[in-house]
Short mmCIF file of C-alpha atoms (C1' of nucleotides) in Angstrom, two decimals:
data_model
loop_
_atom_site.label_atom_id
_atom_site.label_comp_id
_atom_site.label_asym_id
_atom_site.label_seq_id
_atom_site.Cartn_x
_atom_site.Cartn_y
_atom_site.Cartn_z
CA MET A 24 94.89 98.17 66.80
CA ASN A 25 91.42 99.57 66.24
CA GLU A 26 89.14 101.24 68.74
CA LEU A 27 86.97 98.16 69.18
CA GLU A 28 89.91 95.98 70.15
CA VAL A 29 91.03 98.63 72.59
CA LYS A 30 87.60 98.76 74.21
CA ASP A 31 87.53 94.99 74.47
CA SER A 32 90.87 94.97 76.21
CA ILE A 33 89.82 97.59 78.70
CA LEU A 34 86.49 95.95 79.38
CA SER A 35 88.35 92.72 80.13
CA VAL A 36 89.73 94.48 83.19
CA PHE A 37 86.39 95.64 84.50
CA PRO A 38 83.44 94.26 82.59
CA LYS A 39 80.91 96.09 84.73
CA LEU A 40 81.90 99.49 83.36
CA SER A 41 78.96 100.99 81.48
CA GLU A 42 79.27 102.12 77.87
CA SER A 43 78.93 105.77 78.80
CA SER A 44 81.44 105.59 81.64
CA LEU A 45 83.85 103.80 79.35
CA GLN A 46 83.36 106.53 76.77
CA SER A 47 84.14 109.28 79.24
CA ILE A 48 87.25 107.44 80.38
CA LEU A 49 88.44 106.89 76.83
CA GLN A 50 88.06 110.59 76.08
CA HIS A 51 90.98 111.17 78.42
CA ALA A 52 93.19 108.47 76.94
CA THR A 53 95.85 108.50 74.27
CA TYR A 54 97.17 105.69 72.14
CA LEU A 55 100.94 105.40 72.52
CA GLU A 56 103.77 103.27 71.14
CA CYS A 57 106.97 103.24 73.19
CA SER A 58 110.20 101.36 72.88
CA LYS A 59 111.99 99.07 75.29
CA GLY A 60 113.60 100.83 78.21
CA THR A 61 111.16 103.76 78.29
CA LYS A 62 110.38 104.80 81.84
CA LEU A 63 106.68 105.44 82.25
CA ILE A 64 107.13 106.49 85.85
CA THR A 65 110.35 107.48 87.61
CA GLU A 66 111.11 107.06 91.29
CA GLY A 67 110.99 110.32 93.19
CA LYS A 68 108.93 112.19 90.58
CA ARG A 69 105.29 113.10 90.20
CA HIS A 70 103.51 111.93 87.07
CA ARG A 71 100.28 112.95 85.42
CA TYR A 72 99.45 109.67 83.71
CA PHE A 73 98.66 106.05 84.27
CA TYR A 74 98.72 103.37 81.57
CA PHE A 75 97.01 100.36 80.16
CA ILE A 76 99.14 97.80 78.34
CA LEU A 77 97.58 96.85 75.04
CA LYS A 78 100.68 94.94 74.05
CA GLY A 79 104.03 94.49 75.76
CA SER A 80 105.32 94.29 79.32
CA VAL A 81 106.84 96.38 82.10
CA LYS A 82 108.75 95.97 85.28
CA SER A 83 108.44 98.07 88.39
CA TYR A 84 111.48 98.43 90.60
CA HIS A 85 113.17 100.65 92.99
CA GLN A 86 116.75 101.52 93.60
CA LYS A 87 118.47 100.14 96.67
CA LYS A 88 122.04 101.38 96.70
CA SER A 89 123.21 100.53 93.19
CA LYS A 90 120.80 97.62 92.72
CA GLU A 91 117.39 97.55 91.12
CA ILE A 92 114.90 95.61 93.17
CA CYS A 93 111.81 94.50 91.29
CA LEU A 94 108.41 94.94 92.86
CA TRP A 95 106.14 93.54 90.18
CA PHE A 96 105.81 92.92 86.46
CA GLY A 97 102.98 93.99 84.21
CA PHE A 98 101.72 92.40 81.02
CA LYS A 99 99.10 92.74 78.28
CA ASN A 100 95.68 93.90 79.44
CA GLU A 101 96.83 95.26 82.76
CA LEU A 102 96.48 98.73 84.17
CA ILE A 103 99.77 100.21 85.27
CA SER A 104 100.32 102.83 87.88
CA THR A 105 101.59 103.31 91.39
CA ILE A 106 99.38 104.28 94.29
CA ASN A 107 101.51 107.32 94.98
CA THR A 108 101.29 108.52 91.42
CA PHE A 109 97.57 107.98 91.43
CA GLU A 110 97.29 110.10 94.57
CA GLY A 111 99.34 112.87 92.98
CA GLU A 112 102.41 112.20 95.11
CA ALA A 113 105.97 111.42 94.04
CA SER A 114 106.35 107.78 93.08
CA THR A 115 108.44 105.42 95.17
CA GLU A 116 109.01 103.14 92.20
CA THR A 117 110.15 103.28 88.61
CA ILE A 118 108.15 101.61 85.86
CA GLU A 119 110.08 100.65 82.75
CA LEU A 120 109.15 98.88 79.53
CA LEU A 121 110.69 95.42 79.13
CA GLU A 122 110.04 95.48 75.36
CA ASP A 123 108.57 97.71 72.71
CA SER A 124 104.97 98.16 73.80
CA ILE A 125 101.62 99.64 72.85
CA LEU A 126 99.93 101.57 75.61
CA TYR A 127 96.89 103.54 76.41
CA CYS A 128 97.78 106.58 78.43
CA PHE A 129 95.21 108.07 80.83
CA GLU A 130 95.32 111.42 82.51
CA THR A 131 95.04 110.58 86.19
CA GLN A 132 93.57 113.89 87.29
CA ALA A 133 90.86 113.79 84.65
CA ILE A 134 89.85 110.26 85.63
CA ARG A 135 89.80 111.18 89.29
CA GLU A 136 87.56 114.11 88.50
CA LEU A 137 85.21 111.82 86.63
CA ALA A 138 85.15 109.63 89.73
CA GLN A 139 84.01 112.60 91.78
CA THR A 140 80.67 112.61 90.04
CA ASP A 141 80.36 109.30 88.19
CA ILE A 142 79.76 106.68 90.85
CA PHE A 143 80.42 103.82 88.42
CA ILE A 144 83.89 105.11 87.76
CA SER A 145 84.37 105.53 91.49
CA HIS A 146 83.43 101.87 91.94
CA TRP A 147 85.74 100.93 89.09
CA ILE A 148 88.63 102.60 90.87
CA THR A 149 87.74 100.93 94.15
CA GLU A 150 87.73 97.61 92.35
CA LEU A 151 91.14 98.24 90.79
CA ILE A 152 92.67 99.12 94.11
CA ILE A 153 91.12 96.06 95.73
CA GLN A 154 92.71 93.93 93.03
CA HIS A 155 96.03 95.59 93.69
CA ALA A 156 95.68 95.04 97.44
CA LYS A 157 94.90 91.36 96.89
CA PHE A 158 98.00 91.06 94.75
CA LEU A 159 100.07 92.68 97.49
CA GLU A 160 98.61 90.38 100.12
CA GLU A 161 99.42 87.31 98.09
CA ARG A 162 102.95 88.50 97.52
CA LEU A 163 103.37 89.29 101.19
CA ASN A 164 102.19 85.80 101.94
CA GLY A 165 104.88 84.43 99.70
CA LEU A 166 107.69 86.46 101.20
CA GLN A 167 106.62 85.78 104.76
CA PHE A 168 105.78 82.08 104.59
CA LEU A 169 107.43 80.42 101.64
CA THR A 170 111.01 79.32 101.08
CA SER A 171 112.92 80.58 98.04
CA LEU A 172 112.20 77.33 96.27
CA GLU A 173 108.47 77.53 96.98
CA ARG A 174 108.35 81.14 95.84
CA TYR A 175 110.13 80.30 92.61
CA ASN A 176 107.82 77.39 91.92
CA PHE A 177 104.77 79.48 92.71
CA LEU A 178 105.95 82.14 90.30
CA ILE A 179 106.60 79.90 87.32
CA ARG A 180 103.39 77.97 87.94
CA ASN A 181 101.27 81.13 88.08
CA ALA A 182 103.09 83.24 85.54
CA PRO A 183 105.22 81.06 83.26
CA ASP A 184 105.46 83.91 80.72
CA ILE A 185 107.65 85.77 83.14
CA LEU A 186 110.56 83.48 82.40
CA GLN A 187 110.48 84.45 78.73
CA LYS A 188 110.33 88.18 79.27
CA VAL A 189 112.14 88.89 82.51
CA SER A 190 115.83 88.43 83.24
CA LEU A 191 116.95 86.11 85.99
CA THR A 192 118.44 89.02 87.85
CA ASP A 193 115.08 90.78 87.95
CA ILE A 194 113.25 87.62 88.97
CA ALA A 195 115.78 87.10 91.76
CA SER A 196 115.31 90.56 93.19
CA PHE A 197 111.54 90.19 92.82
CA LEU A 198 111.65 86.98 94.85
CA GLY A 199 113.94 88.57 97.40
CA VAL A 200 116.96 86.29 96.85
CA SER A 201 120.31 86.58 95.11
CA ARG A 202 120.79 85.80 91.45
CA GLU A 203 123.04 82.87 92.32
CA THR A 204 120.45 81.26 94.55
CA ILE A 205 117.82 81.37 91.80
CA SER A 206 120.31 79.94 89.37
CA ARG A 207 120.98 77.03 91.74
CA ILE A 208 117.31 76.43 92.41
CA ARG A 209 116.75 76.26 88.70
CA GLY A 210 119.70 73.93 88.22
CA GLN A 211 118.31 71.36 90.62
CA LYS A 212 115.23 70.57 88.53
CA MET B 56 81.83 106.35 125.68
CA ASN B 57 79.23 108.77 124.40
CA GLU B 58 78.05 109.29 120.86
CA LEU B 59 80.11 112.42 120.38
CA GLU B 60 83.35 110.70 121.29
CA VAL B 61 82.50 107.87 118.95
CA LYS B 62 81.89 110.28 116.07
CA ASP B 63 85.17 112.03 116.80
CA SER B 64 87.03 108.76 116.66
CA ILE B 65 85.48 107.77 113.38
CA LEU B 66 86.02 111.17 111.83
CA SER B 67 89.69 110.90 112.77
CA VAL B 68 89.92 108.11 110.21
CA PHE B 69 88.34 110.05 107.38
CA PRO B 70 87.72 113.68 108.22
CA LYS B 71 86.22 114.40 104.82
CA LEU B 72 83.12 112.33 105.54
CA SER B 73 80.07 114.61 105.59
CA GLU B 74 77.74 114.77 108.57
CA SER B 75 74.89 113.10 106.67
CA SER B 76 77.08 110.31 105.26
CA LEU B 77 78.46 109.73 108.73
CA GLN B 78 74.93 109.55 110.08
CA SER B 79 73.87 106.94 107.55
CA ILE B 80 76.96 104.87 108.29
CA LEU B 81 76.39 105.06 112.03
CA GLN B 82 72.83 103.85 111.60
CA HIS B 83 74.27 100.50 110.59
CA ALA B 84 76.70 100.28 113.49
CA THR B 85 76.47 98.72 116.92
CA TYR B 86 78.42 99.47 120.06
CA LEU B 87 80.09 96.34 121.38
CA GLU B 88 82.31 95.31 124.28
CA CYS B 89 84.25 92.07 123.81
CA SER B 90 86.82 90.31 125.92
CA LYS B 91 90.36 89.26 125.13
CA GLY B 92 90.62 86.29 122.80
CA THR B 93 87.35 86.98 120.98
CA LYS B 94 87.66 86.20 117.29
CA LEU B 95 86.04 88.91 115.24
CA ILE B 96 86.80 87.10 112.00
CA THR B 97 87.79 83.46 111.55
CA GLU B 98 89.94 82.05 108.76
CA GLY B 99 87.90 80.13 106.22
CA LYS B 100 84.54 81.67 107.16
CA ARG B 101 82.40 84.43 105.74
CA HIS B 102 81.47 87.28 108.05
CA ARG B 103 78.83 89.97 107.89
CA TYR B 104 80.61 92.65 109.88
CA PHE B 105 83.62 94.86 110.01
CA TYR B 106 84.79 96.78 113.05
CA PHE B 107 86.17 99.99 114.36
CA ILE B 108 88.30 99.89 117.50
CA LEU B 109 87.21 102.52 119.98
CA LYS B 110 89.49 101.05 122.63
CA GLY B 111 91.71 97.98 122.63
CA SER B 112 93.77 96.05 120.11
CA VAL B 113 93.68 93.06 117.76
CA LYS B 114 96.00 90.79 115.89
CA SER B 115 95.41 89.27 112.50
CA TYR B 116 97.06 85.98 111.75
CA HIS B 117 96.75 82.86 109.77
CA GLN B 118 97.48 79.27 110.56
CA LYS B 119 100.53 77.65 108.98
CA LYS B 120 100.72 74.06 110.16
CA SER B 121 100.38 74.42 113.92
CA LYS B 122 101.81 77.94 114.04
CA GLU B 123 100.05 81.27 114.00
CA ILE B 124 101.69 83.75 111.66
CA CYS B 125 100.78 87.36 112.30
CA LEU B 126 99.88 89.60 109.39
CA TRP B 127 99.17 92.86 111.18
CA PHE B 128 98.05 94.41 114.42
CA GLY B 129 95.24 96.88 114.94
CA PHE B 130 94.86 99.53 117.60
CA LYS B 131 92.56 102.29 118.83
CA ASN B 132 90.89 104.33 116.10
CA GLU B 133 91.49 101.85 113.34
CA LEU B 134 89.01 100.15 111.06
CA ILE B 135 89.34 96.39 111.10
CA SER B 136 88.38 93.99 108.35
CA THR B 137 89.86 91.79 105.70
CA ILE B 138 89.51 92.44 102.00
CA ASN B 139 87.95 89.04 101.49
CA THR B 140 85.40 89.61 104.21
CA PHE B 141 84.58 93.00 102.78
CA GLU B 142 84.01 91.40 99.38
CA GLY B 143 81.67 88.78 100.88
CA GLU B 144 84.18 85.96 100.50
CA ALA B 145 85.62 83.61 103.10
CA SER B 146 88.42 85.24 105.05
CA THR B 147 92.00 84.04 104.71
CA GLU B 148 92.91 85.42 108.12
CA THR B 149 91.69 85.34 111.68
CA ILE B 150 91.28 88.53 113.67
CA GLU B 151 91.47 88.16 117.43
CA LEU B 152 91.30 90.63 120.31
CA LEU B 153 94.58 91.05 122.19
CA GLU B 154 92.77 92.56 125.17
CA ASP B 155 89.27 93.46 126.32
CA SER B 156 88.12 95.99 123.76
CA ILE B 157 85.34 98.36 122.84
CA LEU B 158 84.28 98.15 119.23
CA TYR B 159 81.90 99.60 116.77
CA CYS B 160 80.45 96.89 114.59
CA PHE B 161 79.33 97.74 111.03
CA GLU B 162 77.22 95.64 108.74
CA THR B 163 79.35 95.30 105.63
CA GLN B 164 76.50 94.71 103.22
CA ALA B 165 74.58 97.74 104.42
CA ILE B 166 77.62 100.00 104.06
CA ARG B 167 78.36 98.64 100.60
CA GLU B 168 74.78 99.38 99.61
CA LEU B 169 75.16 102.92 100.86
CA ALA B 170 78.28 103.19 98.70
CA GLN B 171 76.24 102.22 95.66
CA THR B 172 74.38 105.50 95.79
CA ASP B 173 76.31 107.78 98.15
CA ILE B 174 79.42 108.81 96.28
CA PHE B 175 81.07 110.23 99.41
CA ILE B 176 80.86 106.87 101.09
CA SER B 177 82.22 105.30 97.93
CA HIS B 178 85.19 107.66 98.10
CA TRP B 179 85.56 106.90 101.78
CA ILE B 180 85.86 103.21 100.99
CA THR B 181 88.34 103.88 98.20
CA GLU B 182 90.41 105.91 100.61
CA LEU B 183 90.38 103.14 103.21
CA ILE B 184 91.54 100.55 100.73
CA ILE B 185 94.27 102.86 99.47
CA GLN B 186 95.49 103.24 103.05
CA HIS B 187 95.48 99.47 103.39
CA ALA B 188 97.38 99.04 100.13
CA LYS B 189 99.99 101.56 101.25
CA PHE B 190 100.41 99.65 104.46
CA LEU B 191 100.89 96.43 102.49
CA GLU B 192 103.43 98.05 100.19
CA GLU B 193 105.45 99.34 103.10
CA ARG B 194 105.40 95.95 104.74
CA LEU B 195 106.40 94.26 101.51
CA ASN B 196 109.26 96.70 101.26
CA GLY B 197 110.41 95.67 104.70
CA LEU B 198 110.27 91.95 104.03
CA GLN B 199 111.95 92.22 100.66
CA PHE B 200 114.73 94.69 101.40
CA LEU B 201 115.46 94.93 105.08
CA THR B 202 117.40 92.61 107.35
CA SER B 203 115.73 91.23 110.46
CA LEU B 204 117.46 93.85 112.54
CA GLU B 205 116.30 96.69 110.30
CA ARG B 206 112.75 95.37 110.32
CA TYR B 207 112.73 95.13 114.09
CA ASN B 208 114.10 98.64 114.49
CA PHE B 209 111.62 100.01 111.99
CA LEU B 210 108.77 98.40 113.88
CA ILE B 211 109.66 99.68 117.32
CA ARG B 212 110.44 103.13 115.96
CA ASN B 213 107.12 103.38 114.13
CA ALA B 214 104.90 101.52 116.55
CA PRO B 215 106.53 101.37 119.97
CA ASP B 216 103.17 100.49 121.57
CA ILE B 217 103.33 97.13 119.88
CA LEU B 218 105.96 95.95 122.34
CA GLN B 219 103.61 96.54 125.24
CA LYS B 220 100.64 94.77 123.77
CA VAL B 221 101.99 92.05 121.52
CA SER B 222 103.97 88.98 122.54
CA LEU B 223 107.46 88.41 121.20
CA THR B 224 106.27 85.28 119.44
CA ASP B 225 103.67 87.26 117.51
CA ILE B 226 106.13 90.01 116.67
CA ALA B 227 108.60 87.41 115.41
CA SER B 228 106.10 85.77 113.08
CA PHE B 229 104.97 89.22 111.91
CA LEU B 230 108.56 90.11 111.03
CA GLY B 231 109.08 86.76 109.36
CA VAL B 232 111.82 85.47 111.67
CA SER B 233 112.05 82.97 114.49
CA ARG B 234 111.33 83.87 118.09
CA GLU B 235 114.95 83.17 119.00
CA THR B 236 116.31 85.57 116.41
CA ILE B 237 114.16 88.39 117.74
CA SER B 238 115.23 87.56 121.23
CA ARG B 239 118.88 87.78 120.19
CA ILE B 240 118.40 91.00 118.25
CA ARG B 241 116.80 92.50 121.31
CA GLY B 242 119.61 91.23 123.55
CA GLN B 243 122.28 93.02 121.52
CA LYS B 244 121.00 96.52 122.29
"C1'" DG C 124 133.47 85.57 62.03
"C1'" DT C 125 135.52 87.64 65.97
"C1'" DA C 126 135.73 90.59 69.69
"C1'" DA C 127 133.31 92.67 73.22
"C1'" DT C 128 129.72 92.86 76.31
"C1'" DG C 129 126.30 91.07 79.25
"C1'" DA C 130 123.88 87.18 81.51
"C1'" DT C 131 124.01 82.91 83.80
"C1'" DT C 132 126.23 79.15 86.16
"C1'" DT C 133 129.43 77.09 89.39
"C1'" DG C 134 132.60 76.81 93.35
"C1'" DA C 135 134.41 78.20 97.85
"C1'" DT C 136 133.68 80.58 101.88
"C1'" DA C 137 131.45 83.36 105.42
"C1'" DA C 138 127.45 85.22 107.56
"C1'" DA C 139 122.78 84.95 109.02
"C1'" DT C 140 119.20 82.45 110.68
"C1'" DG C 141 116.54 78.26 111.94
"C1'" DT C 142 116.06 74.41 115.01
"C1'" DC C 143 116.32 71.92 119.16
"C1'" DA C 144 117.14 71.68 123.98
"C1'" DC C 145 116.89 73.64 128.12
"C1'" DA C 146 117.22 77.55 131.61
"C1'" DA C 147 115.41 81.74 133.46
"C1'" DA C 148 111.86 85.00 134.06
"C1'" DA C 149 107.29 86.43 134.11
"C1'" DT C 150 102.53 85.60 134.47
"C1'" DT C 151 98.48 83.08 135.76
"C1'" DT C 152 95.99 79.93 138.61
"C1'" DA C 153 94.73 77.61 142.59
"C1'" DT D 128 102.17 82.18 148.53
"C1'" DA D 129 103.28 78.22 145.85
"C1'" DA D 130 102.70 75.62 141.85
"C1'" DA D 131 101.78 75.54 137.19
"C1'" DT D 132 101.94 77.55 132.89
"C1'" DT D 133 103.48 80.62 129.55
"C1'" DT D 134 106.84 83.58 127.69
"C1'" DT D 135 111.48 84.86 126.91
"C1'" DG D 136 116.51 84.09 126.70
"C1'" DT D 137 120.79 81.32 125.65
"C1'" DG D 138 123.89 77.79 123.76
"C1'" DA D 139 125.20 74.35 120.28
"C1'" DC D 140 124.71 72.93 115.92
"C1'" DA D 141 122.72 72.44 111.13
"C1'" DT D 142 120.96 74.71 107.22
"C1'" DT D 143 120.21 78.23 104.12
"C1'" DT D 144 121.68 81.91 101.67
"C1'" DA D 145 124.75 85.83 100.51
"C1'" DT D 146 129.01 87.16 98.74
"C1'" DC D 147 132.98 87.05 95.94
"C1'" DA D 148 135.55 85.14 92.15
"C1'" DA D 149 135.95 82.78 88.11
"C1'" DA D 150 134.16 80.19 84.18
"C1'" DT D 151 130.77 79.38 80.74
"C1'" DC D 152 127.22 80.67 77.66
"C1'" DA D 153 124.56 84.05 74.83
"C1'" DT D 154 124.00 88.27 72.43
"C1'" DT D 155 125.41 92.31 70.06
"C1'" DA D 156 128.49 95.20 67.47
"C1'" DC D 157 131.86 95.73 64.28
#
DNA sequence: GTAATGATTTGATAAATGTCACAAAATTTA
DNA sequence: TAAATTTTGTGACATTTATCAAATCATTAC
């Protein structure tokens, strides 16, 4: 993957970023290839980096007793972090690669320092967090208002790729129901 | 309520705001007294303002068939808006006063323009949205992992005031269970 | 290819919760 | 204060979903 393709990918996330701001961001980024199962962020720990997925996918989950409960999934051309990590605190979630992936790795502190003086980067960050908040609101909506069936349908309509990459067990915990229930929902179609 | 008290309240939300940034924000704000039932923001409409509660409380909800489903509650010393409203889009929720309240009313567009050039205000906004996102994550956590009983206990432990100001019906829809279930949970203590 | 492992499906049962109907209590209005 | 209205509580029953156990299917390792 060459530098131009990388830039294109990143600009797809926030097209308003100026060339010079993009340059200063990219100066703090590293190209990275990691294999399936790698944990980019581990629950309970602080981490210095956030990531951009050039190719591949991740799941975010947290441990509840002996079960993993999935919070979200991330795919190509998405920025990956947790709010806690971004704020320099210990993460409440673990982020793990679902397949061998190509990443861009950013040093959080360096980017935050850029945002102290570069107002465009500050706006970029605001925008990213707004996107994240909208995602959370939509998800909350689903959990609060929709039945299991409706949530499942919503998911496969809006993100059909998920079925290819994510196990049923993970999808079930993501939707907040048991594996068996999802299996039955699926069987009735 | 005098100007000094107002400033104190607002600074309690983001103490890092400089005196001059605070001044420029306050220049776009209006003191406002509204009575119970007033809708600050209405589902499906665009709105020019966001609010700060100097005294009083609000609920945010959205209509599902003929039912109101509560999304959150707001109290003294909290900033009140919806992400959509803040972004200039039509709101997906309605915000209504639970009691006669005293508000500060800010013109969203003016504040956003300040944020274009005043990096401290830009950071202030980022911080506010991060707080909102953390709230959403915590709530999502509750809906996805906790039983009704655990959610109810969590709520009254973390926000006991809610019981005084909010009806059981609203609390039930907020927790994602029926009125009757909440009533029974409460009865068993 | 076969065994071993892991993932998904299916069945039976129990627990939790929703729904409907109505009673009791609290609050508001006249 | 009394009546009307709204809010909350309770019982009976239906529905949904979780849980546990076992069977099937798929994948990996040898």
